mmCIF file of C-alpha atoms in Angstrom:
data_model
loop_
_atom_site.group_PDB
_atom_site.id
_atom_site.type_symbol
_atom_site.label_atom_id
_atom_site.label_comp_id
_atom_site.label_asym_id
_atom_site.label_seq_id
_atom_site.Cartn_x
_atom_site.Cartn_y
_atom_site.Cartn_z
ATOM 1 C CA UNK A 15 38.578 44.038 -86.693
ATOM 2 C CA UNK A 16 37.982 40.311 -87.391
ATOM 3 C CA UNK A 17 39.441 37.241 -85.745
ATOM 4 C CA UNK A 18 41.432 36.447 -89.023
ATOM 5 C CA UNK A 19 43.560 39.820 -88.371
ATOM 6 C CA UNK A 20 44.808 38.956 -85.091
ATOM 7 C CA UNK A 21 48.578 37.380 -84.757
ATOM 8 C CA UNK A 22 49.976 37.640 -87.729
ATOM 9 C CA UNK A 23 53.145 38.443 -86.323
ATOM 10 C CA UNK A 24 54.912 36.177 -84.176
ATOM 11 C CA UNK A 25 54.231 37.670 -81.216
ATOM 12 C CA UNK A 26 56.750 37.363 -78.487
ATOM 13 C CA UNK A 27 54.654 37.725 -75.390
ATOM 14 C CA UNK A 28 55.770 38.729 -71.967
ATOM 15 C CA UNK A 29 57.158 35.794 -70.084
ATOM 16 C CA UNK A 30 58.154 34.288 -73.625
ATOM 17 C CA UNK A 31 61.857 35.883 -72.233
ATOM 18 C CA UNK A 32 62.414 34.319 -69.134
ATOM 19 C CA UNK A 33 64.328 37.023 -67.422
ATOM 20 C CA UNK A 34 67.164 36.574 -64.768
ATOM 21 C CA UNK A 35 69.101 37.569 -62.267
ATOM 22 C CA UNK A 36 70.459 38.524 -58.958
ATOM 23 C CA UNK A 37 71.308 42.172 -58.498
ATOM 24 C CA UNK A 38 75.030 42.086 -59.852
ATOM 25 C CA UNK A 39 76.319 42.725 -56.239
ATOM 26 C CA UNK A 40 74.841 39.597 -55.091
ATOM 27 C CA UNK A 41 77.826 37.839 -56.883
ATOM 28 C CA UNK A 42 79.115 37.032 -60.089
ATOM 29 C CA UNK A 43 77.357 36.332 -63.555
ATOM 30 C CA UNK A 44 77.487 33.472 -64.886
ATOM 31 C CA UNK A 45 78.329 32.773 -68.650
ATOM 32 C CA UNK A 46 74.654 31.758 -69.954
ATOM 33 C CA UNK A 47 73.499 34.848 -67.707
ATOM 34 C CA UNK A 48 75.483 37.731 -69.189
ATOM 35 C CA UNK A 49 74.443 36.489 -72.513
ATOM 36 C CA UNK A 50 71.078 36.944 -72.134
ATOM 37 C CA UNK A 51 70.999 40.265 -70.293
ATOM 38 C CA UNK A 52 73.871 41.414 -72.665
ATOM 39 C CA UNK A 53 70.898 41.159 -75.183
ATOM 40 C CA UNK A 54 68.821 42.640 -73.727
ATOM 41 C CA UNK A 55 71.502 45.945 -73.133
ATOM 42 C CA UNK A 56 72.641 46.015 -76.455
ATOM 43 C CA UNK A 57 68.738 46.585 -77.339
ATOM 44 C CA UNK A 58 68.907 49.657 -75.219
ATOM 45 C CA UNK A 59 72.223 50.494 -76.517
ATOM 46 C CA UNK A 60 71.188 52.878 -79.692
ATOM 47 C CA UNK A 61 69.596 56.107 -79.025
ATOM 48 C CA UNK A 62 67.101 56.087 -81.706
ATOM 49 C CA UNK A 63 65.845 52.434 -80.174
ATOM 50 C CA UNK A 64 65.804 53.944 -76.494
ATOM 51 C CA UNK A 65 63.516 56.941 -77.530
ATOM 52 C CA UNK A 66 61.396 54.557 -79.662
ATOM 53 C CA UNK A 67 61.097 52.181 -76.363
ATOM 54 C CA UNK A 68 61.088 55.858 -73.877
ATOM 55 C CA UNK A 69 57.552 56.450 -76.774
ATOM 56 C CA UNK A 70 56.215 52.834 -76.283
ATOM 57 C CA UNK A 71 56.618 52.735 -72.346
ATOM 58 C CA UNK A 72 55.257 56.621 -72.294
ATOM 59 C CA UNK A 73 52.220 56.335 -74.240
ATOM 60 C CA UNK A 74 48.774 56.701 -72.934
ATOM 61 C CA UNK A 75 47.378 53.146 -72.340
ATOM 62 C CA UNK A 76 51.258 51.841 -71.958
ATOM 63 C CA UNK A 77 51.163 50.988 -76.062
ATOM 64 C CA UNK A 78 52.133 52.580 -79.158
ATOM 65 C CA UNK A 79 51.684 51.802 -83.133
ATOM 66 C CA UNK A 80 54.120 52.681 -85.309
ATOM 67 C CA UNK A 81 51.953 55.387 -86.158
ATOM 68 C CA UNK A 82 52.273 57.392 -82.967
ATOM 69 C CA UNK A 83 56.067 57.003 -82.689
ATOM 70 C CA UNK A 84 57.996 57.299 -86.196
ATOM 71 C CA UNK A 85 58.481 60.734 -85.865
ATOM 72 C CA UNK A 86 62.283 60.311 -84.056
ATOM 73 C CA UNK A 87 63.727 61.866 -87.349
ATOM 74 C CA UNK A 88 64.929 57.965 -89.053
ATOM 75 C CA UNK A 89 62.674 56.498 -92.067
ATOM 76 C CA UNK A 90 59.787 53.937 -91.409
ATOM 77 C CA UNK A 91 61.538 50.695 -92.378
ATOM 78 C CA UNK A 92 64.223 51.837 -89.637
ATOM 79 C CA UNK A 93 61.979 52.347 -87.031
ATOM 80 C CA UNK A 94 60.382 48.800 -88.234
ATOM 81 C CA UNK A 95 64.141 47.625 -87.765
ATOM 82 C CA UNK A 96 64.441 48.958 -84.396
ATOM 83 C CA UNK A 97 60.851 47.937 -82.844
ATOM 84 C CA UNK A 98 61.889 44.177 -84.407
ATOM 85 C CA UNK A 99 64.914 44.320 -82.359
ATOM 86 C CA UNK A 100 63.442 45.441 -79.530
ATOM 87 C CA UNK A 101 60.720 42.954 -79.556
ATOM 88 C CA UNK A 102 63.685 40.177 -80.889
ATOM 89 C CA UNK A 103 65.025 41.255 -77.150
ATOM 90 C CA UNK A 104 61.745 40.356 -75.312
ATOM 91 C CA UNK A 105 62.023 44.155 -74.059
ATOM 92 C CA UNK A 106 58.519 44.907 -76.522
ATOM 93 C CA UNK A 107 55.713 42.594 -76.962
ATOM 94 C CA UNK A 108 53.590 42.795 -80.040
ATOM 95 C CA UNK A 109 49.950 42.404 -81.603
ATOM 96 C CA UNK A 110 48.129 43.108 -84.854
ATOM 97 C CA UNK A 111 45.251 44.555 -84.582
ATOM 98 C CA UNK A 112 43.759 45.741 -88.104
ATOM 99 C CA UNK A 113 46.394 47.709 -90.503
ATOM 100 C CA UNK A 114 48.816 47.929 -87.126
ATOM 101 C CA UNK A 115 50.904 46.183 -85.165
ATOM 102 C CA UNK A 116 50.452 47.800 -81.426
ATOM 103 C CA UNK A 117 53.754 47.393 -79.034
ATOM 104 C CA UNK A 118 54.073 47.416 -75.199
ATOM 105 C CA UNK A 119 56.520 46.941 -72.777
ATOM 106 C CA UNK A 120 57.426 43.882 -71.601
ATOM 107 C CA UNK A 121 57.604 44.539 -67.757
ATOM 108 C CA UNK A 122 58.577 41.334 -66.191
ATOM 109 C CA UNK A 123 61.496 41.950 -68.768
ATOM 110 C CA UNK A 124 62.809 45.416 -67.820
ATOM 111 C CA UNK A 125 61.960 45.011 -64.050
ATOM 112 C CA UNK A 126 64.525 42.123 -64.593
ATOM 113 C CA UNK A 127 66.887 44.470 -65.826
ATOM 114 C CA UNK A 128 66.562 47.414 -63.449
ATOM 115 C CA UNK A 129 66.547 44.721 -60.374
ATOM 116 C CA UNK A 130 70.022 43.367 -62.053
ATOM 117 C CA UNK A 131 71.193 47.270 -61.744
ATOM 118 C CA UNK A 132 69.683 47.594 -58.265
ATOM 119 C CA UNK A 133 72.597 48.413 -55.800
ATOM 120 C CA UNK A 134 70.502 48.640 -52.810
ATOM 121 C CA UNK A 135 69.551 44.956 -52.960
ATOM 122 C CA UNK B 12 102.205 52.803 -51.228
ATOM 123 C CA UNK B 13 103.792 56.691 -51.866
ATOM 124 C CA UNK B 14 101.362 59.313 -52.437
ATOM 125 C CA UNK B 15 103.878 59.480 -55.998
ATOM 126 C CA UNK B 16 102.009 56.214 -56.811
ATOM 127 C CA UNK B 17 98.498 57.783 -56.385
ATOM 128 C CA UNK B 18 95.992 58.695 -59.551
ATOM 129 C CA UNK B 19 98.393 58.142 -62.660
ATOM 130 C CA UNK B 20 95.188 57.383 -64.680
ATOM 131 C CA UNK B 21 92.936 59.978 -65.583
ATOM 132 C CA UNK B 22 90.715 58.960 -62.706
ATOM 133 C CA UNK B 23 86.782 59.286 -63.448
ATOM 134 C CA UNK B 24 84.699 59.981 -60.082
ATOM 135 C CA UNK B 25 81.497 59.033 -59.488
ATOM 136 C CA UNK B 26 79.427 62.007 -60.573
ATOM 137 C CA UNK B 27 81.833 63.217 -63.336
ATOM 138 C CA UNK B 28 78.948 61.400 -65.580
ATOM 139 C CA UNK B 29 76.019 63.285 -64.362
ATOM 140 C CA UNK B 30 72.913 60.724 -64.852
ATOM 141 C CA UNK B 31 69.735 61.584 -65.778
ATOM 142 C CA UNK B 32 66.599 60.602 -66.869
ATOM 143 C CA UNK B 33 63.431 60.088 -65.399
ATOM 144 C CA UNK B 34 61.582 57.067 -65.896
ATOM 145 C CA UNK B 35 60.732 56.037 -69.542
ATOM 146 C CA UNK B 36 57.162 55.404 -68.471
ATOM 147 C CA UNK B 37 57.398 59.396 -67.554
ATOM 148 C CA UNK B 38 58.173 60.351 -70.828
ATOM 149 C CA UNK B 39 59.666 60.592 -73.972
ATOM 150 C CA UNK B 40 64.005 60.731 -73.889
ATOM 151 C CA UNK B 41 65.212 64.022 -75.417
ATOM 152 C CA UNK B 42 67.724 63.035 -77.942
ATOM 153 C CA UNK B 43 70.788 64.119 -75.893
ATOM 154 C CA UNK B 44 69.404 61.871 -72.556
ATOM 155 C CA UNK B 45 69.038 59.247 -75.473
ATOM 156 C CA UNK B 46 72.581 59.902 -76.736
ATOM 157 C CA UNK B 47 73.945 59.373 -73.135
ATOM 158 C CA UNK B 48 71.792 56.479 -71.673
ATOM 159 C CA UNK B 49 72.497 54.712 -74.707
ATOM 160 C CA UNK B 50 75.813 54.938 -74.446
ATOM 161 C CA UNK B 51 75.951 53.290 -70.536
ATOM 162 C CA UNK B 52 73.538 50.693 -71.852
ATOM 163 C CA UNK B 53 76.348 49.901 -74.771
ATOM 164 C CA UNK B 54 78.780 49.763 -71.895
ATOM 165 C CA UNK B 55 76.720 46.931 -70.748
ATOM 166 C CA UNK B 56 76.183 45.332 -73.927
ATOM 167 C CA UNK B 57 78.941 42.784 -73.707
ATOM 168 C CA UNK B 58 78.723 39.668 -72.415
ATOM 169 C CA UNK B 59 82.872 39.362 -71.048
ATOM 170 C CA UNK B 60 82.103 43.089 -70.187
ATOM 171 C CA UNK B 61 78.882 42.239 -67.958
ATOM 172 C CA UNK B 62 80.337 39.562 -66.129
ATOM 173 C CA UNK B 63 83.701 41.799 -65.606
ATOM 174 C CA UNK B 64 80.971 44.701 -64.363
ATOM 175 C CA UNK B 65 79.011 42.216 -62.193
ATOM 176 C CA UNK B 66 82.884 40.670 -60.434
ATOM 177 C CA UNK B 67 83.627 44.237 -59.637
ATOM 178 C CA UNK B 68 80.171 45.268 -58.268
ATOM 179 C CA UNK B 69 80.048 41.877 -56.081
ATOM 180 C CA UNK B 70 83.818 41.664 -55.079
ATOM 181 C CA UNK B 71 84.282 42.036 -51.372
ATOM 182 C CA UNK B 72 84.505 45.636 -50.219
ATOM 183 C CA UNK B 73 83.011 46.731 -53.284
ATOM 184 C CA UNK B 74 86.433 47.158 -55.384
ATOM 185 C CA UNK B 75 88.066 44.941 -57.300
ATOM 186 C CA UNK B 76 92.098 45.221 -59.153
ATOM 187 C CA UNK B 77 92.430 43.462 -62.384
ATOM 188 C CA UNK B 78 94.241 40.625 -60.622
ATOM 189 C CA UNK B 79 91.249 39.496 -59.009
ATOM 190 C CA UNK B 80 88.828 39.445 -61.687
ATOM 191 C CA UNK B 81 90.963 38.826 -64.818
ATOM 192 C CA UNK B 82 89.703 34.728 -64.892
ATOM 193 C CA UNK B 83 87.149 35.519 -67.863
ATOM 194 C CA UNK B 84 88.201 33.388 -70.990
ATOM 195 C CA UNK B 85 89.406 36.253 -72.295
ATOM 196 C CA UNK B 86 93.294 38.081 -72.510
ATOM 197 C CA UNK B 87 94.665 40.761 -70.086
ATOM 198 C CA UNK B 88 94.804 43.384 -72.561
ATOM 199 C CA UNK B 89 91.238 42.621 -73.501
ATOM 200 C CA UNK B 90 90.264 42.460 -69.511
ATOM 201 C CA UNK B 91 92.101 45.957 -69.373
ATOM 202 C CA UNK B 92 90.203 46.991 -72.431
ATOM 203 C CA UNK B 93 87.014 46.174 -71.371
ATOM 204 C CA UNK B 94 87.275 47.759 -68.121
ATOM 205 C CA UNK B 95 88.195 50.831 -69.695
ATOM 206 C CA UNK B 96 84.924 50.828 -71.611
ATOM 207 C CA UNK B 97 83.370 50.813 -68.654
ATOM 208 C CA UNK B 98 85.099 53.647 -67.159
ATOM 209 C CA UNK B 99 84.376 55.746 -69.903
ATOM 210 C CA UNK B 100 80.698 54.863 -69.706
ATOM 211 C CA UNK B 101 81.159 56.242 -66.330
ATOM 212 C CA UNK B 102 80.072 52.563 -64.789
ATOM 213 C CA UNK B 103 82.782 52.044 -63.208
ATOM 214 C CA UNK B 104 85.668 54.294 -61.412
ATOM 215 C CA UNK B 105 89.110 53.654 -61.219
ATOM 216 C CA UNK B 106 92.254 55.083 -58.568
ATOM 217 C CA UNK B 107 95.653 53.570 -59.260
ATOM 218 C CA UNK B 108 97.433 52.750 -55.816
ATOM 219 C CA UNK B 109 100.566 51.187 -55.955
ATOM 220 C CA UNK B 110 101.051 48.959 -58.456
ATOM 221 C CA UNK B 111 97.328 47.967 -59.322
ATOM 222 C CA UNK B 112 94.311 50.185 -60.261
ATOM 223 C CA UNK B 113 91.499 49.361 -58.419
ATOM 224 C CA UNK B 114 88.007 49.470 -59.436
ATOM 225 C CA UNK B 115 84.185 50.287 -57.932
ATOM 226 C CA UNK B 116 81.123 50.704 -59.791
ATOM 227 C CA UNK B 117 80.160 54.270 -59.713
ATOM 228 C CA UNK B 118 76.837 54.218 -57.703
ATOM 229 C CA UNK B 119 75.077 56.974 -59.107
ATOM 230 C CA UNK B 120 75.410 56.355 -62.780
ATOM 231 C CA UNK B 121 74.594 52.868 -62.252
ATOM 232 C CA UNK B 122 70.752 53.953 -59.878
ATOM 233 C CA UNK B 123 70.098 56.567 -62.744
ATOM 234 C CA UNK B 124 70.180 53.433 -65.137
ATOM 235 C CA UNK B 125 68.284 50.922 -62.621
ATOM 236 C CA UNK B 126 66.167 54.479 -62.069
ATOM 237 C CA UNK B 127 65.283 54.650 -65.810
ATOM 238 C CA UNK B 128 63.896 51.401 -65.807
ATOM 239 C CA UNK B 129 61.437 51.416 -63.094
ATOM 240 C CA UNK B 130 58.344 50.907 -64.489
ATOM 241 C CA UNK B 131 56.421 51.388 -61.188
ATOM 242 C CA UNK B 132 57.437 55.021 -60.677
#
């Protein structure tokens, strides 16, 4: 793999996403708040996207081509759709490397979200 | 209040929505845990929804009637509308008494979701 392959994508890179918030029973969203987590829900809200992100987060090494995950029973340009979304979200990062692009979790981003949902705090 | 007044919505309990899943570093969703996270995450997907979720789960005592969390920027049928989203999602639960149905995030549903998203377990 040379140099020249790396990043042709944008990549969106953990921390690109600055996540929020309080746990929701700390008090009330604000407007800007719930827009941006809203987001980041409605990126979890299709079931083909949540077992393509389940695949990414579950893979050995913590990242997945598109290779390893496209069999969830849609075509390749929709699972292309979904993993753009996904990484459109901030909930995926992304990185060329050779013929693929490789995708990880983002995990400042979903520890965000699962501290937002966390009733205990 | 008469005991007449009591539960003249279909009330949802907490653990009429049974949660799952383990976390999605564990594994890859089955399509039917997909089909059902997916569909709380929707629930969640809204922004006027969100910050409707977040006034009930951070109202004093934990409960919340439409009255006190109707100031949105949005109508009352819409507040009502939303709320009833969430119900069905199984977010939230609902018990009429008197002349306002109250409402309390459903504990379980809403740990299986923070749960799912835990990327240290």
């Amino acid at each position: 793999m040379s140099n020249s392959e790396v990043a042709e994508l944008p990549v969106v890179r953990d921390g690109d996403v600055v996540p929020c918030c309080p746990p929701i029973t700390a008090g009330e969203l604000s407007r800007a708040d719930a827009e941006k987590m809203a987001a980041m829900f409605k990126a979890l809200s299709d079931p083909v996207r949540l077992r393509l992100f389940s695949k990414v987060a579950s893979h050995p090494g913590g990242e997945a081509c598109v290779c390893d995950i496209a069999d969830v029973g849609v075509s390749q340009p929709t699972v292309s759709h979904h993993l753009k979304k996904l990484r459109e979200a901030g909930l995926l990062t992304s990185e060329r490397r050779g013929t693929w692009v490789y995708y990880r979790v983002a995990p400042s981003v979903v520890a965000a979200m699962a501290a937002m949902l966390d009733l205990r705090a």
